[in-house]
Amino acid sequence: MNIHTVDSTPFEGQKPGTSVLRKRVTVFRQARYLENFIQALFNAIGGGEGKTLVVGCDGRFYNQEAIQIIIRMAAAQGVARLLVGKSGLLSTPAASNLIRKHKADGGIILSASHNPGGPDGDFGIKFNGPNGGPASEQVSAAIYHETGRIRAYRILEADDIALGKPAEITLDRTRIHIINPVTDYADLMETLFDFPRIRGMIEAGMFNICFDAMHAITGPYAYEILERRLGALPGTVINATPLSDFGGGHPDPNLTYAHELVEIMNRPTAPDLGAASDGDGDRNMILGKRFFVTPSDSIAILAANAHLVPGYRSGLAGVARSMPTSQALDRVAARFGIPCFETPTGWKFFGNLLDSGKITLCGEESFGSGSDHLREKDGVWAVLFWLNILAVRRQPVEQIVREHWAAFGRNFYTRHDYEQVESGIAAQMMEELRDRITTLSGRKIGDYKVAYGDDFSYQDPVDQSVTEHQGLRLGFTDGSRIVFRLSGTGTEGATLRIYIEKYIADPARHGEDTQEALKDLIEIANKLSGVLTRTGRGGPTVIT
Ligand code: G16
């Protein structure tokens, strides 16, 4: 078979963000754009010769063309084995599991996660390493370096591979295994959770679930696990068929974009548990009847109840959260006498902590939670963890959360996002804020006294690497915090995130409305940053 070496020149801006490369589909469809990045990736990991790689996608527009190009390029680099999901599909957690299970050298995941899809939507490529987790800062930097000096890429001349059913195909020197994307993942879940107990609760007719797959990748996973293996009613999984444009929706499981689920959970006849996942299946949102569980509370509650779940019964080595995530998890860790690590935003930063056994559970405010069972956050896993807790405690979701607040106090928490802000304005605002915030220590602002103001930097406790400029933190003496950060996952302009948190121990105040309870801190954040004037907006684009 013919391997072509095609001359090329670098593209500007193939710089990995929070989660490697995300751009508009129109950008990816430019001639040589995808090929350049894939060749740079292979160059950065020492070539493909003899390697085993997992390849999967979340079903979005341009996946099918892209996956065929990647297969031909992998064959041209001499990759020995490629594990590909049927129809190319694999959720991000399932891909992570496969990399680990097959001791692969890594995986290429085609997804822009929760970003919209379609011809005018977003596309992305992620590289995961042999531990199954997102490429480290060092590997991401090496890929970027290679994108800047690319002169040619290599590709095999071959017809498209039929990916529609499980098969083994040889392409030049590469053996391609097309596998069922769901089975291994569902089997892993059965080893962690008490399926008979959950099934018992569901089959007793006492418990209904609504899982919104948002026309994204988790439909087949949730159907197999919830409806087939756990006996949930037919129709439990809604929007279950992955569509290349996610049905025109925005597959981000939050109160704004998962509005169909939110409407169902607000009805008088609402199911007992509502859940949604995102484009590539690593995020989750948990709802009770007319009740929203914030992701920061969710990971704290999972940690506090882990002893009820077979896979975690032997105890937690430690836990971790990203810096902007609320400190609810820290309170659980302190009570249990286990360490709680604070990392920069980005799942990759949990990798070393998980690999070295320092932590068992971790989570983020951005609707992500996971554990050492694989190296990505995991949407369906989080739903099953909740189901296992519910099957043991036999209480409504809301009651479990309220009892948690009563036991640990409540960290009121909100995130205000300003999307598609002009990049220059956002950068200037952050720069000025940085100068300002770092001088505020000891000062009083309203009723609050500033304990510290800094630009967060992280030293990895395993490899000692230092990552700087990870968000501006303003911490007050009562534990309240305001954090300013620019998102690393947007594809258009800048997204400014303002995270606001306040701890209230008194259970009499736990019923307060979140925005109301945080009103004074929100005002401080707005005033300090001048965000409304600078962006010319009346308020945030999305509040979670
Ligand atoms: C990615 C990362 C997460 C991060 C999230 C938001 O998630 O894996 O660790 O919290 O982006 O990042 P940012 O605040 O920079 O937009 P996903 O689900 O988009 O892959």
Coordinates of C-alpha atoms and ligand atoms in Angstrom, one line a residue:
M1 CA 0.0 0.0 0.0
N2 CA 1.2 3.5 -0.7
I3 CA 2.2 5.8 2.1
H4 CA 2.2 9.5 1.0
T5 CA 4.4 12.1 2.5
V6 CA 2.5 15.3 2.0
D7 CA 4.2 18.7 2.3
S8 CA 2.7 21.1 4.8
T9 CA 3.3 24.3 6.7
P10 CA 2.3 25.2 10.2
F11 CA -1.0 26.7 11.2
E12 CA -1.1 29.4 13.8
G13 CA -2.7 28.7 17.1
Q14 CA -2.9 24.9 17.4
K15 CA -2.2 25.5 21.1
P16 CA -3.9 23.1 23.5
G17 CA -6.2 24.7 26.0
T18 CA -7.7 23.2 29.2
S19 CA -8.5 20.1 27.2
V20 CA -6.2 20.0 24.2
L21 CA -7.4 21.4 20.9
R22 CA -10.9 22.9 20.4
K23 CA -11.9 25.0 17.5
R24 CA -14.8 25.6 15.2
V25 CA -15.6 22.8 12.7
T26 CA -14.9 25.2 9.9
V27 CA -11.3 25.7 11.2
F28 CA -10.7 21.9 11.4
R29 CA -12.1 21.4 7.9
Q30 CA -9.4 23.5 6.3
A31 CA -7.1 21.4 4.2
R32 CA -4.2 19.9 6.2
Y33 CA -5.4 21.4 9.6
L34 CA -6.3 18.1 11.2
E35 CA -3.5 16.2 9.5
N36 CA -0.9 18.7 10.8
F37 CA -2.1 18.3 14.3
I38 CA -2.2 14.5 14.2
Q39 CA 1.3 14.4 12.7
A40 CA 2.5 16.8 15.4
L41 CA 0.9 14.5 18.0
F42 CA 2.7 11.5 16.6
N43 CA 6.0 13.4 16.4
A44 CA 5.6 14.5 20.0
I45 CA 5.1 11.0 21.4
G46 CA 8.0 9.5 19.5
G47 CA 6.1 8.2 16.5
G48 CA 3.5 5.5 16.1
E49 CA 5.7 2.4 15.3
G50 CA 4.5 -0.7 17.1
K51 CA 2.1 1.3 19.3
T52 CA -1.4 0.4 20.5
L53 CA -3.9 3.3 20.4
V54 CA -7.5 3.7 21.2
V55 CA -9.5 6.0 18.9
G56 CA -13.1 7.2 19.6
C57 CA -15.4 10.1 19.1
D58 CA -18.5 11.5 20.6
G59 CA -20.6 11.4 17.4
R60 CA -20.4 15.0 16.5
F61 CA -20.3 16.5 13.0
Y62 CA -17.0 15.9 11.1
N63 CA -16.2 12.9 13.4
Q64 CA -16.7 10.4 10.6
E65 CA -14.4 12.1 8.1
A66 CA -11.8 12.8 10.8
I67 CA -11.6 9.3 12.2
Q68 CA -10.9 7.9 8.7
I69 CA -8.1 10.3 8.3
I70 CA -6.7 9.4 11.7
I71 CA -6.9 5.7 10.9
R72 CA -5.0 6.2 7.7
M73 CA -2.4 8.4 9.3
A74 CA -1.9 5.9 12.2
A75 CA -1.4 3.1 9.7
A76 CA 1.2 5.3 7.9
Q77 CA 3.1 5.8 11.2
G78 CA 3.3 2.0 11.7
V79 CA 0.8 1.8 14.6
A80 CA 0.4 -2.0 15.4
R81 CA -3.1 -2.0 16.9
L82 CA -6.0 0.4 16.8
L83 CA -9.0 -0.1 19.1
V84 CA -11.9 1.8 17.6
G85 CA -15.5 2.0 18.9
K86 CA -18.2 0.7 16.6
S87 CA -19.3 3.6 14.3
G88 CA -16.3 5.4 15.8
L89 CA -18.2 6.0 19.0
L90 CA -16.6 6.0 22.5
S91 CA -17.4 8.1 25.5
T92 CA -14.4 9.8 27.0
P93 CA -14.5 7.7 30.2
A94 CA -15.0 4.5 28.1
A95 CA -11.9 5.4 26.0
S96 CA -9.9 6.0 29.2
N97 CA -11.0 2.6 30.5
L98 CA -10.0 0.9 27.2
I99 CA -6.6 2.5 27.2
R100 CA -6.0 1.1 30.7
K101 CA -7.6 -2.3 30.1
H102 CA -5.6 -3.0 27.0
K103 CA -2.4 -1.3 28.3
A104 CA -2.5 0.9 25.2
D105 CA 0.1 3.6 24.6
G106 CA -2.6 6.2 24.6
G107 CA -5.8 7.3 22.9
I108 CA -7.1 9.9 20.5
I109 CA -10.5 11.2 21.4
L110 CA -12.4 13.4 19.0
S111 CA -14.8 15.6 20.9
A112 CA -15.4 19.2 21.9
S113 CA -17.1 17.9 25.0
H114 CA -20.0 20.1 26.0
N115 CA -19.6 22.6 23.2
P116 CA -22.3 22.6 20.4
G117 CA -21.8 20.5 17.3
G118 CA -22.9 20.7 13.6
P119 CA -21.3 22.3 10.6
D120 CA -21.0 25.6 12.4
G121 CA -20.4 24.1 15.8
D122 CA -17.2 23.0 17.5
F123 CA -14.7 20.1 17.1
G124 CA -11.8 19.0 19.2
I125 CA -9.0 16.5 19.6
K126 CA -7.7 15.2 22.9
F127 CA -4.7 13.0 23.4
N128 CA -4.8 10.7 26.5
G129 CA -1.6 9.0 27.7
P130 CA -1.0 5.4 28.8
N131 CA -2.5 6.0 32.2
G132 CA -5.8 6.7 30.4
G133 CA -5.8 10.4 31.4
P134 CA -5.5 13.6 29.5
A135 CA -2.1 14.5 28.2
S136 CA 0.1 16.2 30.8
E137 CA 1.1 19.8 30.5
Q138 CA 4.5 18.6 29.2
V139 CA 3.0 16.4 26.5
S140 CA 0.6 19.1 25.5
A141 CA 3.4 21.6 25.2
A142 CA 5.4 19.1 23.1
I143 CA 2.5 18.6 20.7
Y144 CA 2.2 22.4 20.4
H145 CA 5.9 22.7 19.7
E146 CA 5.7 20.2 16.9
T147 CA 2.7 22.0 15.3
G148 CA 4.9 25.0 14.9
R149 CA 7.7 23.1 13.0
I150 CA 5.6 20.7 10.9
R151 CA 6.8 20.4 7.3
A152 CA 5.0 17.3 6.1
Y153 CA 2.6 14.6 7.3
R154 CA 2.3 10.9 6.4
I155 CA -0.9 9.2 5.3
L156 CA -1.7 5.8 3.8
E157 CA -3.6 5.7 0.6
A158 CA -6.6 3.5 1.3
D159 CA -10.4 3.3 1.2
D160 CA -12.6 4.2 4.2
I161 CA -12.8 1.5 6.8
A162 CA -16.4 0.2 7.5
L163 CA -16.8 0.9 11.2
G164 CA -20.5 0.0 11.5
K165 CA -20.1 -3.4 13.2
P166 CA -17.5 -5.2 15.4
A167 CA -14.8 -6.7 13.3
E168 CA -11.0 -7.1 12.9
I169 CA -9.5 -5.5 9.9
T170 CA -5.9 -5.3 8.7
L171 CA -4.7 -2.1 7.1
D172 CA -1.2 -2.4 5.9
R173 CA 0.8 -3.2 9.1
T174 CA -2.1 -2.1 11.4
R175 CA -4.6 -4.4 13.0
I176 CA -7.9 -2.5 13.6
H177 CA -10.2 -3.9 16.2
I178 CA -13.7 -2.4 15.9
I179 CA -15.4 -3.1 19.3
N180 CA -18.7 -2.6 21.1
P181 CA -18.1 0.8 22.8
V182 CA -20.4 0.0 25.8
T183 CA -19.7 -3.5 27.1
D184 CA -16.3 -3.0 28.8
Y185 CA -17.4 0.2 30.4
A186 CA -20.7 -1.3 31.7
D187 CA -18.8 -4.3 33.1
L188 CA -16.5 -2.0 35.0
M189 CA -19.4 -0.2 36.5
E190 CA -20.8 -3.5 37.8
T191 CA -17.6 -4.1 39.7
L192 CA -17.9 -0.8 41.5
F193 CA -21.6 -0.5 42.4
D194 CA -24.2 -2.7 44.0
F195 CA -26.2 -3.4 40.9
P196 CA -28.6 -6.0 42.6
R197 CA -29.4 -3.4 45.3
I198 CA -30.1 -0.6 42.9
R199 CA -32.1 -3.0 40.7
G200 CA -34.1 -4.0 43.8
M201 CA -35.0 -0.4 44.5
I202 CA -36.0 0.2 40.9
E203 CA -38.0 -3.0 40.5
A204 CA -39.9 -2.5 43.7
G205 CA -41.5 0.3 41.8
M206 CA -40.4 2.8 44.3
F207 CA -37.9 4.7 42.2
N208 CA -38.0 6.4 38.9
I209 CA -35.2 8.0 37.0
C210 CA -34.9 10.4 34.1
F211 CA -31.5 10.5 32.3
D212 CA -31.1 13.1 29.6
A213 CA -28.4 12.0 27.2
M214 CA -28.8 15.3 25.3
H215 CA -28.5 13.5 22.0
A216 CA -24.9 12.9 22.8
I217 CA -22.7 9.9 23.5
T218 CA -24.1 8.6 26.8
G219 CA -27.4 7.5 25.3
P220 CA -26.2 3.9 24.4
Y221 CA -24.3 3.7 27.8
A222 CA -27.2 4.9 29.9
Y223 CA -29.7 2.7 28.0
E224 CA -27.6 -0.5 28.5
I225 CA -26.9 0.2 32.2
L226 CA -30.0 1.8 33.4
E227 CA -32.7 0.2 31.3
R228 CA -31.2 -3.2 30.5
R229 CA -28.9 -4.0 33.4
L230 CA -30.8 -2.2 36.2
G231 CA -34.3 -2.6 35.0
A232 CA -35.3 1.1 34.8
L233 CA -38.5 1.7 32.9
P234 CA -38.4 2.0 29.1
G235 CA -38.0 5.7 28.3
T236 CA -35.9 6.4 31.3
V237 CA -33.2 7.6 29.0
I238 CA -34.4 10.6 26.9
N239 CA -32.7 12.1 23.9
A240 CA -30.9 8.8 23.8
T241 CA -29.7 8.7 20.2
P242 CA -26.3 10.4 19.5
L243 CA -26.8 13.0 16.7
S244 CA -24.1 14.8 14.9
D245 CA -25.6 18.2 15.8
F246 CA -27.0 17.1 19.2
G247 CA -30.4 17.8 17.9
G248 CA -29.5 21.5 17.6
G249 CA -28.9 21.6 21.3
H250 CA -26.0 22.5 23.5
P251 CA -24.9 19.3 25.2
D252 CA -23.8 20.9 28.4
P253 CA -25.6 19.4 31.5
N254 CA -26.5 22.5 33.4
L255 CA -29.7 24.3 34.4
T256 CA -29.6 26.5 31.3
Y257 CA -28.9 23.9 28.6
A258 CA -30.6 20.8 30.0
H259 CA -33.9 22.6 30.1
E260 CA -36.0 19.6 29.0
L261 CA -34.8 17.6 32.0
V262 CA -35.2 20.6 34.4
E263 CA -38.8 21.0 33.2
I264 CA -39.5 17.3 33.9
M265 CA -37.9 17.5 37.3
N266 CA -40.1 20.5 38.2
R267 CA -43.3 18.7 37.5
P268 CA -45.5 17.5 40.4
T269 CA -44.9 14.0 38.9
A270 CA -41.2 14.4 38.7
P271 CA -39.0 11.2 38.9
D272 CA -36.9 10.6 42.0
L273 CA -33.6 11.3 40.3
G274 CA -32.8 13.4 37.3
A275 CA -29.5 13.3 35.6
A276 CA -27.8 14.5 32.4
S277 CA -24.5 14.1 30.8
D278 CA -22.6 16.1 28.1
G279 CA -21.3 15.6 24.6
D280 CA -18.6 13.1 25.4
G281 CA -20.0 11.6 28.6
D282 CA -17.6 12.9 31.2
R283 CA -19.8 15.5 32.9
N284 CA -22.9 15.0 35.0
M285 CA -25.7 17.0 36.5
I286 CA -27.8 15.6 39.4
L287 CA -31.3 16.7 40.2
G288 CA -33.8 15.7 42.8
K289 CA -37.5 16.5 42.6
R290 CA -37.5 20.3 42.1
F291 CA -33.9 20.3 43.5
F292 CA -30.5 21.0 42.0
V293 CA -27.4 19.5 43.5
T294 CA -24.4 21.7 42.8
P295 CA -21.4 19.8 41.4
S296 CA -19.3 21.0 44.3
D297 CA -21.8 19.6 46.8
S298 CA -22.2 16.5 44.7
I299 CA -18.5 15.4 45.0
A300 CA -18.5 16.2 48.8
I301 CA -21.6 14.1 49.2
L302 CA -20.1 11.2 47.2
A303 CA -17.0 11.4 49.4
A304 CA -19.1 11.5 52.6
N305 CA -21.1 8.4 51.6
A306 CA -18.4 6.4 49.8
H307 CA -18.5 3.8 52.6
L308 CA -22.0 2.8 51.3
V309 CA -20.6 1.8 47.9
P310 CA -18.8 -1.5 47.3
G311 CA -16.0 -0.1 45.2
Y312 CA -15.1 2.4 47.8
R313 CA -16.0 0.6 51.1
S314 CA -12.4 0.1 52.1
G315 CA -12.0 3.9 52.5
L316 CA -10.6 6.9 50.6
A317 CA -6.9 7.5 50.4
G318 CA -7.6 11.2 49.9
V319 CA -9.6 13.5 47.7
A320 CA -9.0 16.5 45.4
R321 CA -10.8 19.3 43.8
S322 CA -9.9 22.0 41.3
M323 CA -9.2 25.4 42.8
P324 CA -12.4 27.2 41.8
T325 CA -14.6 24.3 43.2
S326 CA -16.2 25.0 46.5
Q327 CA -14.5 23.9 49.7
A328 CA -17.4 21.6 50.7
L329 CA -15.1 18.6 49.9
D330 CA -12.4 20.0 52.2
R331 CA -14.8 19.8 55.1
V332 CA -15.5 16.1 54.4
A333 CA -11.8 15.4 54.1
A334 CA -11.1 17.2 57.4
R335 CA -13.8 15.2 59.2
F336 CA -12.4 11.9 57.9
G337 CA -8.8 12.9 58.5
I338 CA -7.8 12.4 54.9
P339 CA -5.9 14.8 52.6
C340 CA -7.7 17.2 50.2
F341 CA -5.6 18.5 47.3
E342 CA -6.4 21.7 45.4
T343 CA -5.3 21.6 41.8
P344 CA -5.7 23.9 38.8
T345 CA -8.7 23.5 36.5
G346 CA -8.2 20.6 34.1
W347 CA -8.7 16.9 34.8
K348 CA -5.1 16.3 33.8
F349 CA -3.9 17.7 37.1
F350 CA -5.6 14.8 39.0
G351 CA -3.6 12.2 37.0
N352 CA -0.5 12.1 39.1
L353 CA -2.5 12.1 42.4
L354 CA -4.6 9.2 41.2
D355 CA -1.6 7.3 39.7
S356 CA 0.4 7.6 42.9
G357 CA -2.6 6.5 45.1
K358 CA -2.8 9.8 46.9
I359 CA -6.4 10.2 46.1
T360 CA -9.4 8.0 45.4
L361 CA -12.1 10.6 44.5
C362 CA -11.9 14.0 42.8
G363 CA -14.3 16.5 41.4
E364 CA -14.8 19.9 39.8
E365 CA -17.4 22.6 39.9
S366 CA -17.7 22.2 36.1
F367 CA -20.0 19.2 36.5
G368 CA -17.2 16.7 36.7
S369 CA -16.5 14.0 39.2
G370 CA -14.6 10.8 39.1
S371 CA -12.3 8.3 40.9
D372 CA -9.3 6.1 40.5
H373 CA -11.4 3.6 38.4
L374 CA -10.1 5.4 35.3
R375 CA -8.4 8.7 34.5
E376 CA -11.2 10.9 33.3
K377 CA -14.2 12.4 34.9
D378 CA -17.2 10.1 34.4
G379 CA -20.8 11.2 34.0
V380 CA -22.6 7.8 34.1
W381 CA -20.3 6.7 37.0
A382 CA -21.5 9.7 39.1
V383 CA -25.1 8.9 38.4
L384 CA -24.6 5.3 39.5
F385 CA -22.7 6.5 42.6
W386 CA -25.8 8.5 43.5
L387 CA -28.1 5.6 42.7
N388 CA -26.1 3.3 45.0
I389 CA -26.3 5.9 47.8
L390 CA -30.0 6.3 47.3
A391 CA -30.6 2.5 47.2
V392 CA -28.9 2.2 50.6
R393 CA -30.2 5.3 52.3
R394 CA -33.7 5.2 50.8
Q395 CA -34.2 9.0 51.2
P396 CA -35.0 11.6 48.6
V397 CA -32.0 13.4 46.9
E398 CA -33.0 16.7 48.6
Q399 CA -33.0 15.1 52.1
I400 CA -29.6 13.6 51.6
V401 CA -28.2 17.0 50.6
R402 CA -29.9 18.8 53.4
E403 CA -28.6 16.3 56.0
H404 CA -25.2 16.8 54.5
W405 CA -25.4 20.5 55.0
A406 CA -26.7 20.0 58.5
A407 CA -23.7 17.8 59.3
F408 CA -21.0 19.8 57.6
G409 CA -22.4 23.3 57.0
R410 CA -23.3 24.7 53.6
N411 CA -20.9 26.2 51.1
F412 CA -23.2 28.4 49.1
Y413 CA -21.7 28.5 45.7
T414 CA -22.3 30.0 42.2
R415 CA -20.5 30.6 39.0
H416 CA -21.2 33.5 36.7
D417 CA -20.0 33.1 33.1
Y418 CA -19.6 35.9 30.6
E419 CA -19.3 34.2 27.3
Q420 CA -17.8 35.5 24.0
V421 CA -16.2 38.5 25.5
E422 CA -13.8 40.3 23.2
S423 CA -10.4 38.7 24.0
G424 CA -8.5 42.0 24.4
I425 CA -11.1 43.3 26.9
A426 CA -11.0 40.1 29.0
A427 CA -7.2 40.0 29.0
Q428 CA -6.9 43.6 30.1
M429 CA -9.5 43.2 32.8
M430 CA -7.6 40.2 34.2
E431 CA -4.3 42.0 34.1
E432 CA -5.7 45.0 36.0
L433 CA -7.5 42.7 38.5
R434 CA -4.2 40.8 39.1
D435 CA -2.4 44.0 40.1
R436 CA -5.3 45.0 42.3
I437 CA -6.1 41.7 44.0
T438 CA -2.5 41.1 45.1
T439 CA -2.5 44.3 47.1
L440 CA -5.7 43.7 49.0
S441 CA -4.5 41.4 51.8
G442 CA -5.7 42.7 55.2
R443 CA -8.1 45.2 53.7
K444 CA -11.8 45.4 54.5
I445 CA -14.3 45.2 51.7
G446 CA -17.9 45.6 52.9
D447 CA -18.4 43.2 55.8
Y448 CA -15.5 41.1 54.7
K449 CA -11.8 41.2 55.6
V450 CA -9.4 40.0 52.9
A451 CA -7.2 37.1 54.1
Y452 CA -5.3 36.7 50.8
G453 CA -5.3 37.8 47.2
D454 CA -3.2 35.9 44.7
D455 CA -2.7 34.4 41.3
F456 CA -3.1 30.7 41.9
S457 CA 0.0 28.5 41.2
Y458 CA 0.3 24.8 41.8
Q459 CA 3.2 22.6 42.6
D460 CA 2.4 19.0 41.7
P461 CA 3.2 16.9 44.8
V462 CA 4.4 14.0 42.7
D463 CA 6.6 15.4 40.0
Q464 CA 7.1 18.8 41.6
S465 CA 6.2 20.6 38.3
V466 CA 4.9 24.1 38.8
T467 CA 1.9 25.5 36.9
E468 CA 1.3 29.3 37.3
H469 CA -1.4 31.8 36.5
Q470 CA -4.3 29.5 37.2
G471 CA -6.9 32.1 38.4
L472 CA -7.1 35.1 40.6
R473 CA -8.2 34.3 44.1
L474 CA -9.6 36.6 46.7
G475 CA -10.0 34.8 50.0
F476 CA -11.8 36.3 53.1
T477 CA -11.2 35.6 56.7
D478 CA -14.5 33.8 57.1
G479 CA -13.6 31.3 54.3
S480 CA -15.6 33.1 51.6
R481 CA -13.9 33.3 48.2
I482 CA -14.2 35.1 44.9
V483 CA -12.2 33.6 42.0
F484 CA -11.7 35.1 38.5
R485 CA -10.6 32.9 35.6
L486 CA -10.6 32.8 31.9
S487 CA -11.9 29.6 30.5
G488 CA -9.5 27.4 28.5
T489 CA -12.2 25.6 26.5
G490 CA -14.1 28.2 24.6
T491 CA -13.6 28.6 20.8
E492 CA -14.9 32.2 20.3
G493 CA -13.5 35.2 22.1
A494 CA -13.0 34.8 25.8
T495 CA -15.2 33.3 28.5
L496 CA -14.8 35.0 31.9
R497 CA -15.8 32.9 34.9
I498 CA -16.4 34.4 38.3
Y499 CA -16.8 31.8 41.1
I500 CA -18.3 32.9 44.4
E501 CA -18.5 31.0 47.6
K502 CA -19.6 31.6 51.2
Y503 CA -19.7 29.1 54.1
I504 CA -22.7 29.2 56.5
A505 CA -22.8 26.7 59.3
D506 CA -26.2 27.7 60.7
P507 CA -28.8 25.1 59.4
A508 CA -31.6 27.8 59.9
R509 CA -30.0 29.6 56.9
H510 CA -29.4 26.6 54.6
G511 CA -32.7 27.1 52.9
E512 CA -31.8 30.5 51.5
D513 CA -31.7 31.1 47.8
T514 CA -28.1 30.9 46.6
Q515 CA -28.0 34.1 44.6
E516 CA -29.6 35.9 47.5
A517 CA -27.2 34.4 50.1
L518 CA -24.2 35.4 47.9
K519 CA -25.6 38.8 46.8
D520 CA -23.0 41.0 48.7
L521 CA -20.1 38.9 47.4
I522 CA -21.5 39.1 43.9
E523 CA -21.6 42.9 44.2
I524 CA -18.0 43.0 45.4
A525 CA -16.9 40.8 42.5
N526 CA -18.7 42.9 39.9
K527 CA -17.4 46.2 41.4
L528 CA -13.9 45.0 41.8
S529 CA -13.7 43.7 38.2
G530 CA -15.9 46.3 36.6
V531 CA -17.2 43.4 34.5
L532 CA -20.6 44.8 33.6
T533 CA -19.2 48.1 32.4
R534 CA -16.3 46.5 30.6
T535 CA -18.3 43.9 28.8
G536 CA -21.3 46.1 28.3
R537 CA -23.5 43.3 29.5
G538 CA -26.5 43.4 31.8
G539 CA -25.3 40.3 33.6
P540 CA -23.8 36.9 33.1
T541 CA -24.6 34.7 30.1
V542 CA -24.9 31.6 32.2
I543 CA -25.3 31.2 36.0
T544 CA -24.7 27.9 37.6
Ligands
G16_1 C1 -12.6 20.4 30.7 C2 -11.6 19.9 31.7 C3 -12.1 20.2 33.1 C4 -12.5 21.7 33.2 C5 -13.5 22.1 32.1 C6 -13.8 23.5 32.1 O1 -13.8 19.6 30.8 O2 -11.4 18.5 31.5 O3 -11.1 19.8 34.0 O4 -13.0 21.9 34.5 O5 -12.9 21.8 30.9 O6 -12.6 24.2 31.8 P1 -12.6 25.8 31.6 O7 -13.2 26.4 32.9 O8 -11.2 26.1 31.3 O9 -13.6 26.1 30.5 P2 -14.6 19.1 29.5 O10 -15.8 18.4 30.0 O11 -14.9 20.4 28.7 O12 -13.6 18.2 28.8

